[in-house]
Short mmCIF file of C-alpha atoms in Angstrom, two decimals:
data_model
loop_
_atom_site.label_atom_id
_atom_site.label_comp_id
_atom_site.label_asym_id
_atom_site.label_seq_id
_atom_site.Cartn_x
_atom_site.Cartn_y
_atom_site.Cartn_z
CA UNK Q 1173 44.36 -7.08 -6.90
CA UNK Q 1174 41.02 -5.33 -7.06
CA UNK Q 1175 41.79 -3.53 -10.35
CA UNK Q 1176 38.84 -1.42 -11.40
CA UNK Q 1177 36.35 -1.37 -8.55
CA UNK Q 1178 32.62 -0.78 -8.91
CA UNK Q 1179 30.76 0.06 -5.71
CA UNK Q 1180 27.13 -0.91 -6.13
CA UNK Q 1181 25.78 -4.04 -7.76
CA UNK Q 1182 22.67 -2.93 -9.58
CA UNK Q 1183 21.89 -2.20 -13.20
CA UNK Q 1184 24.40 0.65 -13.53
CA UNK Q 1185 27.16 -1.47 -12.06
CA UNK Q 1186 26.42 -4.34 -14.43
CA UNK Q 1187 26.17 -2.22 -17.57
CA UNK Q 1188 29.32 -0.39 -16.51
CA UNK Q 1189 31.18 -3.65 -16.10
CA UNK Q 1190 29.97 -4.94 -19.47
CA UNK Q 1191 31.03 -1.72 -21.15
CA UNK Q 1192 34.52 -2.00 -19.69
CA UNK Q 1193 34.79 -5.52 -21.09
CA UNK Q 1194 33.29 -4.53 -24.48
CA UNK Q 1195 35.92 -1.81 -24.78
CA UNK Q 1196 38.72 -4.29 -24.21
CA UNK Q 1197 39.50 -3.89 -20.52
CA UNK Q 1198 40.97 -7.25 -19.55
CA UNK Q 1199 42.25 -6.53 -16.06
CA UNK Q 1200 40.78 -7.27 -12.67
CA UNK Q 1201 37.28 -6.03 -11.98
CA UNK Q 1202 35.69 -6.14 -8.53
CA UNK Q 1203 32.05 -5.33 -7.86
CA UNK Q 1204 30.90 -4.61 -4.31
CA UNK Q 1205 27.21 -4.77 -3.42
CA UNK Q 1206 25.44 -4.47 -0.09
CA UNK Q 1207 22.64 -6.87 -1.05
CA UNK Q 1208 23.17 -10.60 -1.09
CA UNK Q 1209 21.89 -10.74 -4.68
CA UNK Q 1210 23.66 -10.41 -7.99
CA UNK Q 1211 22.21 -7.63 -10.16
CA UNK Q 1212 18.53 -7.93 -10.90
CA UNK Q 1213 16.06 -5.84 -12.85
CA UNK Q 1214 14.06 -3.48 -10.68
CA UNK Q 1215 10.93 -2.60 -12.74
CA UNK Q 1216 9.25 -6.00 -12.29
CA UNK Q 1217 9.41 -5.69 -8.48
CA UNK Q 1218 6.35 -3.43 -8.25
CA UNK Q 1219 4.55 -5.27 -11.05
CA UNK Q 1220 5.08 -8.86 -12.12
CA UNK Q 1221 7.02 -10.03 -9.06
CA UNK Q 1222 4.63 -8.39 -6.62
CA UNK Q 1223 1.66 -9.75 -8.59
CA UNK Q 1224 3.17 -13.22 -8.66
CA UNK Q 1225 3.09 -13.53 -12.44
CA UNK Q 1226 6.89 -13.81 -12.48
CA UNK Q 1227 9.26 -15.22 -9.92
CA UNK Q 1228 12.59 -13.82 -8.83
CA UNK Q 1229 14.55 -15.78 -11.40
CA UNK Q 1230 12.81 -13.74 -14.11
CA UNK Q 1231 14.24 -10.57 -12.55
CA UNK Q 1232 17.83 -11.77 -12.66
CA UNK Q 1233 20.23 -10.14 -15.10
CA UNK Q 1234 22.92 -12.09 -16.94
CA UNK Q 1235 26.27 -11.36 -15.30
CA UNK Q 1236 28.55 -13.54 -17.47
CA UNK Q 1237 29.81 -10.71 -19.66
CA UNK Q 1238 30.98 -8.68 -16.64
CA UNK Q 1239 33.67 -11.27 -15.77
CA UNK Q 1240 33.93 -9.72 -12.32
CA UNK Q 1241 34.79 -10.75 -8.79
CA UNK Q 1242 31.61 -10.20 -6.80
CA UNK Q 1243 31.78 -9.09 -3.16
CA UNK Q 1244 28.13 -9.28 -2.14
CA UNK Q 1245 26.62 -8.50 1.22
CA UNK Q 1246 29.45 -6.03 1.79
CA UNK Q 1247 28.89 -2.31 2.33
CA UNK Q 1248 31.35 0.42 1.41
CA UNK Q 1249 31.96 2.72 4.36
CA UNK Q 1250 34.62 5.11 3.11
CA UNK Q 1251 36.60 6.37 0.14
CA UNK Q 1252 40.12 7.84 0.10
CA UNK Q 1253 40.72 9.27 -3.37
CA UNK Q 1254 44.31 10.30 -2.68
CA UNK Q 1255 45.25 6.72 -1.75
CA UNK Q 1256 42.76 5.19 -4.20
CA UNK Q 1257 41.25 2.96 -1.55
CA UNK Q 1258 37.77 2.19 -0.36
CA UNK Q 1259 36.85 0.69 3.00
CA UNK Q 1260 34.22 -1.97 3.51
CA UNK Q 1261 32.15 -2.65 6.58
CA UNK Q 1262 34.25 -5.69 7.46
CA UNK Q 1263 37.34 -3.43 7.69
CA UNK Q 1264 38.68 -4.70 4.32
CA UNK Q 1265 40.46 -2.09 2.24
CA UNK Q 1266 40.30 -2.32 -1.54
CA UNK Q 1267 42.81 -0.52 -3.70
CA UNK Q 1268 41.43 0.56 -7.06
CA UNK Q 1269 43.07 1.71 -10.24
CA UNK Q 1270 39.79 3.31 -11.27
CA UNK Q 1271 36.47 3.53 -9.46
CA UNK Q 1272 32.83 3.55 -10.52
CA UNK Q 1273 30.38 4.76 -7.90
CA UNK Q 1274 26.93 3.24 -8.46
CA UNK Q 1275 25.44 2.92 -4.99
CA UNK Q 1276 22.04 4.23 -5.99
CA UNK Q 1277 19.30 5.37 -3.67
CA UNK Q 1278 17.22 3.91 -0.84
CA UNK Q 1279 13.64 4.63 0.13
CA UNK Q 1280 12.91 7.82 2.00
CA UNK Q 1281 11.24 7.00 5.32
CA UNK Q 1282 8.49 8.83 7.17
CA UNK Q 1283 9.83 11.36 9.69
CA UNK Q 1284 8.98 9.04 12.59
CA UNK Q 1285 8.72 5.79 10.70
CA UNK Q 1286 7.71 3.27 13.30
CA UNK Q 1287 9.30 -0.12 13.67
CA UNK Q 1288 6.02 -1.95 13.45
CA UNK Q 1289 5.55 -5.05 11.41
CA UNK Q 1290 3.59 -4.55 8.22
CA UNK Q 1291 5.10 -1.16 7.48
CA UNK Q 1292 6.92 -1.77 4.21
CA UNK Q 1293 9.06 -0.02 1.65
CA UNK Q 1294 9.65 -1.23 -1.88
CA UNK Q 1295 13.08 -0.88 -3.39
CA UNK Q 1296 14.94 -4.18 -3.30
CA UNK Q 1297 14.09 -7.71 -4.32
CA UNK Q 1298 13.88 -8.65 -0.65
CA UNK Q 1299 11.47 -5.75 -0.05
CA UNK Q 1300 9.27 -6.98 -2.91
CA UNK Q 1301 9.20 -10.58 -1.69
CA UNK Q 1302 8.36 -9.44 1.84
CA UNK Q 1303 5.66 -7.10 0.59
CA UNK Q 1304 4.09 -9.81 -1.55
CA UNK Q 1305 3.98 -12.18 1.42
CA UNK Q 1306 2.39 -9.50 3.59
CA UNK Q 1307 -0.11 -8.49 0.91
CA UNK Q 1308 -1.30 -12.06 0.44
CA UNK Q 1309 -2.23 -12.00 4.13
CA UNK Q 1310 -3.84 -8.57 4.14
CA UNK Q 1311 -7.31 -7.30 3.37
CA UNK Q 1312 -6.50 -3.61 3.49
CA UNK Q 1313 -3.45 -1.64 2.41
CA UNK Q 1314 -2.58 2.03 2.73
CA UNK Q 1315 0.04 3.29 0.29
CA UNK Q 1316 1.64 6.54 1.36
CA UNK Q 1317 2.84 8.41 -1.73
CA UNK Q 1318 1.14 8.46 -5.13
CA UNK Q 1319 4.20 8.85 -7.32
CA UNK Q 1320 5.15 6.23 -9.91
CA UNK Q 1321 6.02 3.60 -7.35
CA UNK Q 1322 2.91 4.22 -5.25
CA UNK Q 1323 0.70 4.10 -8.33
CA UNK Q 1324 2.22 0.87 -9.67
CA UNK Q 1325 2.02 -0.73 -6.26
CA UNK Q 1326 -1.63 0.31 -5.94
CA UNK Q 1327 -2.45 -1.19 -9.34
CA UNK Q 1328 -0.68 -4.45 -8.53
CA UNK Q 1329 -2.16 -4.80 -5.05
CA UNK Q 1330 -5.65 -4.29 -6.46
CA UNK Q 1331 -5.08 -7.39 -8.59
CA UNK Q 1332 -4.17 -9.29 -5.42
CA UNK Q 1333 -7.55 -8.40 -3.99
CA UNK Q 1334 -6.61 -6.10 -1.13
CA UNK Q 1335 -8.51 -2.83 -0.78
CA UNK Q 1336 -6.07 -0.01 -1.38
CA UNK Q 1337 -6.03 3.55 -0.10
CA UNK Q 1338 -3.54 5.77 -1.92
CA UNK Q 1339 -2.50 8.86 0.02
CA UNK Q 1340 -0.66 11.94 -1.24
CA UNK Q 1341 -0.33 15.61 -0.32
CA UNK Q 1342 -0.65 16.51 -4.01
CA UNK Q 1343 -4.10 16.83 -5.52
CA UNK Q 1344 -3.46 14.24 -8.19
CA UNK Q 1345 -1.22 11.18 -8.64
CA UNK Q 1346 2.23 11.46 -10.24
CA UNK Q 1347 2.60 15.21 -9.69
CA UNK Q 1348 5.75 15.24 -11.84
CA UNK Q 1349 3.60 14.65 -14.93
CA UNK Q 1350 1.39 17.67 -14.35
CA UNK Q 1351 -2.36 18.04 -13.82
CA UNK Q 1352 -3.46 16.93 -17.31
CA UNK Q 1353 -2.00 13.45 -16.92
CA UNK Q 1354 -2.66 13.51 -13.18
CA UNK Q 1355 -6.39 13.98 -13.62
CA UNK Q 1356 -6.57 10.97 -15.93
CA UNK Q 1357 -4.44 8.88 -13.57
CA UNK Q 1358 -6.78 9.81 -10.75
CA UNK Q 1359 -9.67 8.55 -12.85
CA UNK Q 1360 -8.08 5.26 -13.81
CA UNK Q 1361 -7.15 4.45 -10.23
CA UNK Q 1362 -10.61 5.41 -9.00
CA UNK Q 1363 -12.11 3.21 -11.71
CA UNK Q 1364 -10.03 0.31 -10.39
CA UNK Q 1365 -11.48 0.80 -6.94
CA UNK Q 1366 -8.52 2.53 -5.32
CA UNK Q 1367 -9.59 4.75 -2.41
CA UNK Q 1368 -7.77 7.95 -3.32
CA UNK Q 1369 -6.89 10.26 -0.42
CA UNK Q 1370 -5.35 13.28 -2.10
CA UNK Q 1371 -4.43 16.70 -0.77
CA UNK Q 1372 -3.77 15.10 2.57
CA UNK Q 1373 -0.76 13.83 4.47
CA UNK Q 1374 -0.18 11.33 7.24
CA UNK Q 1375 -0.12 12.60 10.79
CA UNK Q 1376 0.26 9.32 12.64
CA UNK Q 1377 0.73 5.59 12.20
CA UNK Q 1378 -1.28 3.72 14.81
CA UNK Q 1379 -0.56 0.33 16.29
CA UNK Q 1380 1.79 -1.40 18.71
CA UNK Q 1381 3.76 -4.28 17.26
CA UNK Q 1382 1.68 -4.24 14.10
CA UNK Q 1383 0.15 -1.33 12.28
CA UNK Q 1384 -3.59 -1.02 12.80
CA UNK Q 1385 -4.47 2.31 11.22
CA UNK Q 1386 -3.24 5.51 9.64
CA UNK Q 1387 -4.45 8.93 10.79
CA UNK Q 1388 -4.47 11.47 7.98
CA UNK Q 1389 -3.86 15.19 8.38
CA UNK Q 1390 -7.44 15.80 7.23
CA UNK Q 1391 -8.58 13.95 10.34
CA UNK Q 1392 -9.73 10.68 8.79
CA UNK Q 1393 -8.48 7.43 10.27
CA UNK Q 1394 -7.93 4.51 7.88
CA UNK Q 1395 -7.88 1.08 9.53
CA UNK Q 1396 -5.34 -1.06 7.73
CA UNK Q 1397 -3.38 -4.31 7.81
CA UNK Q 1398 -0.46 -3.10 5.77
CA UNK Q 1399 1.32 0.14 4.89
CA UNK Q 1400 3.65 0.79 1.98
CA UNK Q 1401 5.76 3.93 2.27
CA UNK Q 1402 6.53 5.23 -1.24
CA UNK Q 1403 7.52 8.85 -0.65
CA UNK Q 1404 10.68 9.04 -2.70
CA UNK Q 1405 14.31 8.12 -2.33
CA UNK Q 1406 17.52 9.25 -0.69
CA UNK Q 1407 20.97 8.84 -2.31
CA UNK Q 1408 23.32 6.31 -0.72
CA UNK Q 1409 26.18 8.75 -0.42
CA UNK Q 1410 26.86 8.79 3.32
CA UNK Q 1411 29.91 6.59 2.77
CA UNK Q 1412 31.42 9.43 0.72
CA UNK Q 1413 31.01 12.09 3.39
CA UNK Q 1414 34.71 12.30 4.24
CA UNK Q 1415 35.94 11.64 0.71
CA UNK Q 1416 35.96 15.22 -0.54
CA UNK Q 1417 33.70 14.40 -3.47
CA UNK Q 1418 31.18 17.08 -4.35
CA UNK Q 1419 27.57 16.20 -3.68
CA UNK Q 1420 24.36 17.88 -4.76
CA UNK Q 1421 21.36 17.24 -2.53
CA UNK Q 1422 23.04 13.99 -1.60
CA UNK Q 1423 23.68 12.87 -5.15
CA UNK Q 1424 27.29 12.69 -6.34
CA UNK Q 1425 28.08 15.52 -8.74
CA UNK Q 1426 29.88 14.56 -11.90
CA UNK Q 1427 30.56 16.41 -15.15
CA UNK Q 1428 28.94 15.53 -18.46
CA UNK Q 1429 31.54 12.77 -18.86
CA UNK Q 1430 30.03 11.13 -15.75
CA UNK Q 1431 33.37 11.64 -14.01
CA UNK Q 1432 33.34 12.96 -10.44
CA UNK Q 1433 34.27 16.62 -10.32
CA UNK Q 1434 38.03 16.86 -9.94
CA UNK Q 1435 38.66 13.11 -10.27
CA UNK Q 1436 39.22 11.59 -13.69
CA UNK Q 1437 39.73 8.18 -12.10
CA UNK Q 1438 36.32 8.17 -10.41
CA UNK Q 1439 33.11 7.83 -12.42
CA UNK Q 1440 29.51 7.98 -11.26
CA UNK Q 1441 26.50 6.22 -12.73
CA UNK Q 1442 22.90 5.39 -11.98
CA UNK Q 1443 20.48 6.90 -9.51
CA UNK Q 1444 23.24 8.44 -7.42
CA UNK Q 1445 24.61 10.60 -10.22
CA UNK Q 1446 23.90 14.30 -10.77
CA UNK Q 1447 25.36 16.09 -13.75
CA UNK Q 1448 25.04 19.46 -15.50
CA UNK Q 1449 22.62 19.90 -18.34
CA UNK Q 1450 23.96 21.95 -21.23
CA UNK Q 1451 21.86 24.87 -19.93
CA UNK Q 1452 23.70 24.74 -16.62
CA UNK Q 1453 20.95 23.22 -14.46
CA UNK Q 1454 21.96 20.16 -12.48
CA UNK Q 1455 20.02 17.05 -13.43
CA UNK Q 1456 19.26 14.17 -11.12
CA UNK Q 1457 16.83 11.43 -12.12
CA UNK Q 1458 16.06 7.89 -11.03
CA UNK Q 1459 15.13 6.47 -14.42
CA UNK Q 1460 16.05 2.99 -15.59
CA UNK Q 1461 17.39 4.13 -18.93
CA UNK Q 1462 19.52 6.77 -17.28
CA UNK Q 1463 21.17 4.12 -15.11
CA UNK Q 1464 22.16 2.14 -18.19
CA UNK Q 1465 23.18 5.21 -20.22
CA UNK Q 1466 25.27 6.85 -17.49
CA UNK Q 1467 26.95 3.50 -16.90
CA UNK Q 1468 28.02 3.28 -20.55
CA UNK Q 1469 29.34 6.85 -20.53
CA UNK Q 1470 31.02 6.44 -17.14
CA UNK Q 1471 32.81 3.21 -18.03
CA UNK Q 1472 33.90 4.49 -21.43
CA UNK Q 1473 35.37 7.65 -19.95
CA UNK Q 1474 37.11 5.85 -17.09
CA UNK Q 1475 39.15 4.15 -19.77
CA UNK Q 1476 39.69 7.24 -21.96
CA UNK Q 1477 38.93 10.42 -20.00
CA UNK Q 1478 40.79 12.59 -22.47
CA UNK Q 1479 38.78 11.37 -25.42
CA UNK Q 1480 35.39 11.38 -23.78
CA UNK Q 1481 31.85 10.79 -24.85
CA UNK Q 1482 29.27 13.05 -23.26
CA UNK Q 1483 26.06 12.37 -21.39
CA UNK Q 1484 23.44 14.57 -23.00
CA UNK Q 1485 20.45 12.29 -22.87
CA UNK Q 1486 16.90 12.76 -23.97
CA UNK Q 1487 15.41 11.60 -20.68
CA UNK Q 1488 12.76 8.92 -20.80
CA UNK Q 1489 10.94 6.62 -18.43
CA UNK Q 1490 7.90 4.42 -18.26
CA UNK Q 1491 5.28 3.20 -15.81
CA UNK Q 1492 2.85 0.34 -16.33
CA UNK Q 1493 -0.37 0.53 -14.30
CA UNK Q 1494 -3.28 -1.87 -14.97
CA UNK Q 1495 -3.53 -2.16 -18.75
CA UNK Q 1496 -2.04 1.28 -19.20
CA UNK Q 1497 1.47 1.62 -20.54
CA UNK Q 1498 2.63 5.10 -19.72
CA UNK Q 1499 5.71 6.45 -21.47
CA UNK Q 1500 7.30 9.82 -20.93
CA UNK Q 1501 10.10 11.53 -22.81
CA UNK Q 1502 11.90 14.84 -22.61
CA UNK Q 1503 11.40 17.72 -20.22
CA UNK Q 1504 7.97 18.46 -18.84
CA UNK Q 1505 8.93 21.27 -16.43
CA UNK Q 1506 8.94 24.77 -17.75
CA UNK Q 1507 6.41 24.11 -20.49
CA UNK Q 1508 4.22 27.09 -21.30
CA UNK Q 1509 1.73 25.01 -23.29
CA UNK Q 1510 0.43 21.58 -22.41
CA UNK Q 1511 -1.93 20.04 -24.96
CA UNK Q 1512 -3.86 16.80 -24.94
CA UNK Q 1513 -3.53 15.91 -28.61
CA UNK Q 1514 -5.13 12.45 -28.51
CA UNK Q 1515 -7.51 10.88 -26.09
CA UNK Q 1516 -9.91 8.01 -26.08
CA UNK Q 1517 -10.83 5.42 -23.51
CA UNK Q 1518 -7.50 3.69 -23.90
CA UNK Q 1519 -5.08 6.09 -25.50
CA UNK Q 1520 -3.65 9.40 -24.36
CA UNK Q 1521 -1.05 11.74 -25.83
CA UNK Q 1522 -0.05 14.92 -24.00
CA UNK Q 1523 2.49 17.28 -25.55
CA UNK Q 1524 4.54 19.82 -23.65
CA UNK Q 1525 5.84 22.87 -25.48
CA UNK Q 1526 7.94 25.88 -24.66
CA UNK Q 1527 8.11 28.83 -27.05
CA UNK Q 1528 6.28 26.70 -29.59
CA UNK Q 1529 8.84 23.88 -29.55
CA UNK Q 1530 8.12 20.41 -28.21
CA UNK Q 1531 10.11 19.79 -25.04
CA UNK Q 1532 8.46 16.58 -23.88
CA UNK Q 1533 5.52 14.24 -24.12
CA UNK Q 1534 3.58 11.74 -22.05
CA UNK Q 1535 1.72 8.94 -23.77
CA UNK Q 1536 -0.49 6.15 -22.49
CA UNK Q 1537 -0.98 3.12 -24.77
CA UNK Q 1538 0.34 5.18 -27.69
CA UNK Q 1539 3.73 3.67 -28.33
CA UNK Q 1540 3.83 4.92 -31.92
CA UNK Q 1541 3.45 8.55 -30.83
CA UNK Q 1542 5.94 8.07 -28.01
CA UNK Q 1543 8.61 6.75 -30.36
CA UNK Q 1544 7.93 9.50 -32.88
CA UNK Q 1545 8.30 12.22 -30.23
CA UNK Q 1546 11.34 10.54 -28.82
CA UNK Q 1547 13.05 10.48 -32.19
CA UNK Q 1548 12.07 14.09 -32.84
CA UNK Q 1549 13.56 15.25 -29.55
CA UNK Q 1550 16.71 13.25 -30.19
CA UNK Q 1551 17.10 14.66 -33.69
CA UNK Q 1552 16.55 18.18 -32.38
CA UNK Q 1553 19.46 17.64 -30.05
CA UNK Q 1554 21.85 16.44 -32.72
CA UNK Q 1555 23.69 19.73 -32.88
CA UNK Q 1556 25.39 18.58 -29.69
CA UNK Q 1557 27.00 15.14 -29.93
CA UNK Q 1558 25.07 12.60 -27.88
CA UNK Q 1559 26.69 9.64 -26.20
CA UNK Q 1560 27.63 6.99 -28.76
CA UNK O 1030 26.45 -10.66 -36.59
CA UNK O 1031 23.17 -12.30 -35.58
CA UNK O 1032 20.92 -10.16 -33.45
CA UNK O 1033 17.83 -11.70 -31.89
CA UNK O 1034 14.93 -10.45 -29.81
CA UNK O 1035 13.32 -12.80 -27.30
CA UNK O 1036 9.68 -12.21 -28.17
CA UNK O 1037 8.55 -13.70 -24.87
CA UNK O 1038 10.44 -11.00 -22.98
CA UNK O 1039 9.84 -8.12 -25.38
CA UNK O 1040 7.32 -5.62 -24.10
CA UNK O 1041 7.43 -3.25 -27.06
CA UNK O 1042 9.40 -0.52 -25.30
CA UNK O 1043 11.13 0.42 -28.52
CA UNK O 1044 14.48 1.47 -27.04
CA UNK O 1045 16.11 -0.73 -29.66
CA UNK O 1046 14.33 1.10 -32.46
CA UNK O 1047 15.56 4.43 -31.12
CA UNK O 1048 19.13 3.21 -30.83
CA UNK O 1049 19.44 1.09 -33.97
CA UNK O 1050 16.65 1.64 -36.48
CA UNK O 1051 18.85 -0.14 -39.05
CA UNK O 1052 18.40 -3.37 -37.11
CA UNK O 1053 15.11 -3.14 -35.20
CA UNK O 1054 11.59 -2.06 -35.98
CA UNK O 1055 8.42 -1.80 -33.94
CA UNK O 1056 5.54 -1.47 -36.40
CA UNK O 1057 2.70 0.75 -35.19
CA UNK O 1058 0.33 -2.04 -34.24
CA UNK O 1059 2.97 -4.56 -33.15
CA UNK O 1060 3.47 -5.68 -29.56
CA UNK O 1061 7.04 -6.88 -30.05
CA UNK O 1062 10.08 -5.61 -31.89
CA UNK O 1063 11.25 -7.29 -35.07
CA UNK O 1064 14.69 -7.74 -36.58
CA UNK O 1065 14.89 -6.27 -40.08
CA UNK O 1066 17.69 -8.51 -41.46
CA UNK O 1067 18.69 -11.95 -40.18
CA UNK O 1068 22.37 -11.07 -40.59
CA UNK O 1069 23.49 -7.55 -39.74
CA UNK O 1070 26.81 -6.06 -40.83
CA UNK O 1071 29.49 -5.94 -38.18
CA UNK O 1072 29.70 -2.18 -38.61
CA UNK O 1073 26.44 -2.03 -36.68
CA UNK O 1074 27.86 -3.90 -33.70
CA UNK O 1075 28.31 -0.77 -31.51
CA UNK O 1076 24.68 0.22 -32.08
CA UNK O 1077 23.46 -3.34 -31.50
CA UNK O 1078 25.49 -3.57 -28.29
CA UNK O 1079 24.07 -0.31 -27.07
CA UNK O 1080 20.52 -1.38 -27.94
CA UNK O 1081 21.04 -4.62 -26.01
CA UNK O 1082 22.33 -2.70 -22.99
CA UNK O 1083 19.37 -0.31 -23.09
CA UNK O 1084 16.59 -2.88 -23.54
CA UNK O 1085 14.53 -2.63 -20.34
CA UNK O 1086 13.82 -6.34 -20.33
CA UNK O 1087 17.21 -7.58 -21.62
CA UNK O 1088 15.52 -9.27 -24.57
CA UNK O 1089 18.28 -8.68 -27.12
CA UNK O 1090 21.11 -11.11 -27.80
CA UNK O 1091 24.06 -10.66 -30.14
CA UNK O 1092 25.93 -13.62 -31.57
CA UNK O 1093 28.80 -13.62 -34.02
#
């Protein structure tokens, strides 16, 4: 008997399973994951694991409290909500009493991503181990995409001694944080010796069996030993195509109980979830804390959908690059005023306001400010009950 | 209920302080979180559990 089934075996799956057990669910629990690994923590993959300062055991998460049956190396290929079954790639059918979808996202590939060796992505533990091995044998790396992952990878690879070119169509790194933070990020990467190629894209990857160079849209050709493609992610929702579940740009749409629209016995958590903000906009993020928080809400409401808790988070995420600990909280889009309120060589605080009210903040090496803003945004939201 | 923070793992994220300020603190110049009382009342168990689940480095343990 599969009992409650969780499809996906990452952080959201694990926290969901633990929540079910914490709330007294004692029945069968089956977790299906397409990787051969038990759940591991993803943030160290682009930092400590890639740098070699931690090994893969340090990334592992404790799975004892889940008390689950683990079906690893198995991929879900279909879902039939009316029959409450899912299909796996080995033609097994699992019947569930309740289902948690937590299949996450995978790296977006270049439009004509070549099958050359030394063209890497970085999402899974296996990706990180392969990238580290390649980087240790490379003198030059081109990272395509200067978002959070591209920036962290650049910082880490600089410590491994490879020259790094960081390419992005935007005119500054981490475009999501806006130009004020972006300009400073540009400076700290340049200071670390990263060859920044901004406002340009990639027109061609050159090489036969192995990559040899990257041609940029501005005409420059960068000889390289290694490429990392870090241009975003795509939801793993193809297996749900025939299920009837509502999707939103590939993410699975749930309500603010993290239950799939129209299905109180199906919950959604982690990077694959999209849900409505109180203002009606649909939210989809790939933040670590959101994976854990949606998992808690999803699992709780699978057990008691009629007495739900609601997912109204104050969004937050972090990125560590060199000796800079970047923390971001709240909503940065839609701000009409962006103010740098603190800045010295090490410390940065940028506040985002709309109609005079703080909507979000980005801090670098200013944990005290970050926590203060975070609490303030949380308190300001207390008129609507947050998830317990 | 005994709540502990593994100082070797703690990276000063402060999620715990946001979730359960009754149990955890991260003083302004501190690198790691501290536990305010060695023995916390059981009424704080839901908050402690949530803080443990939301710690980005899984540094928090709860024992009875």
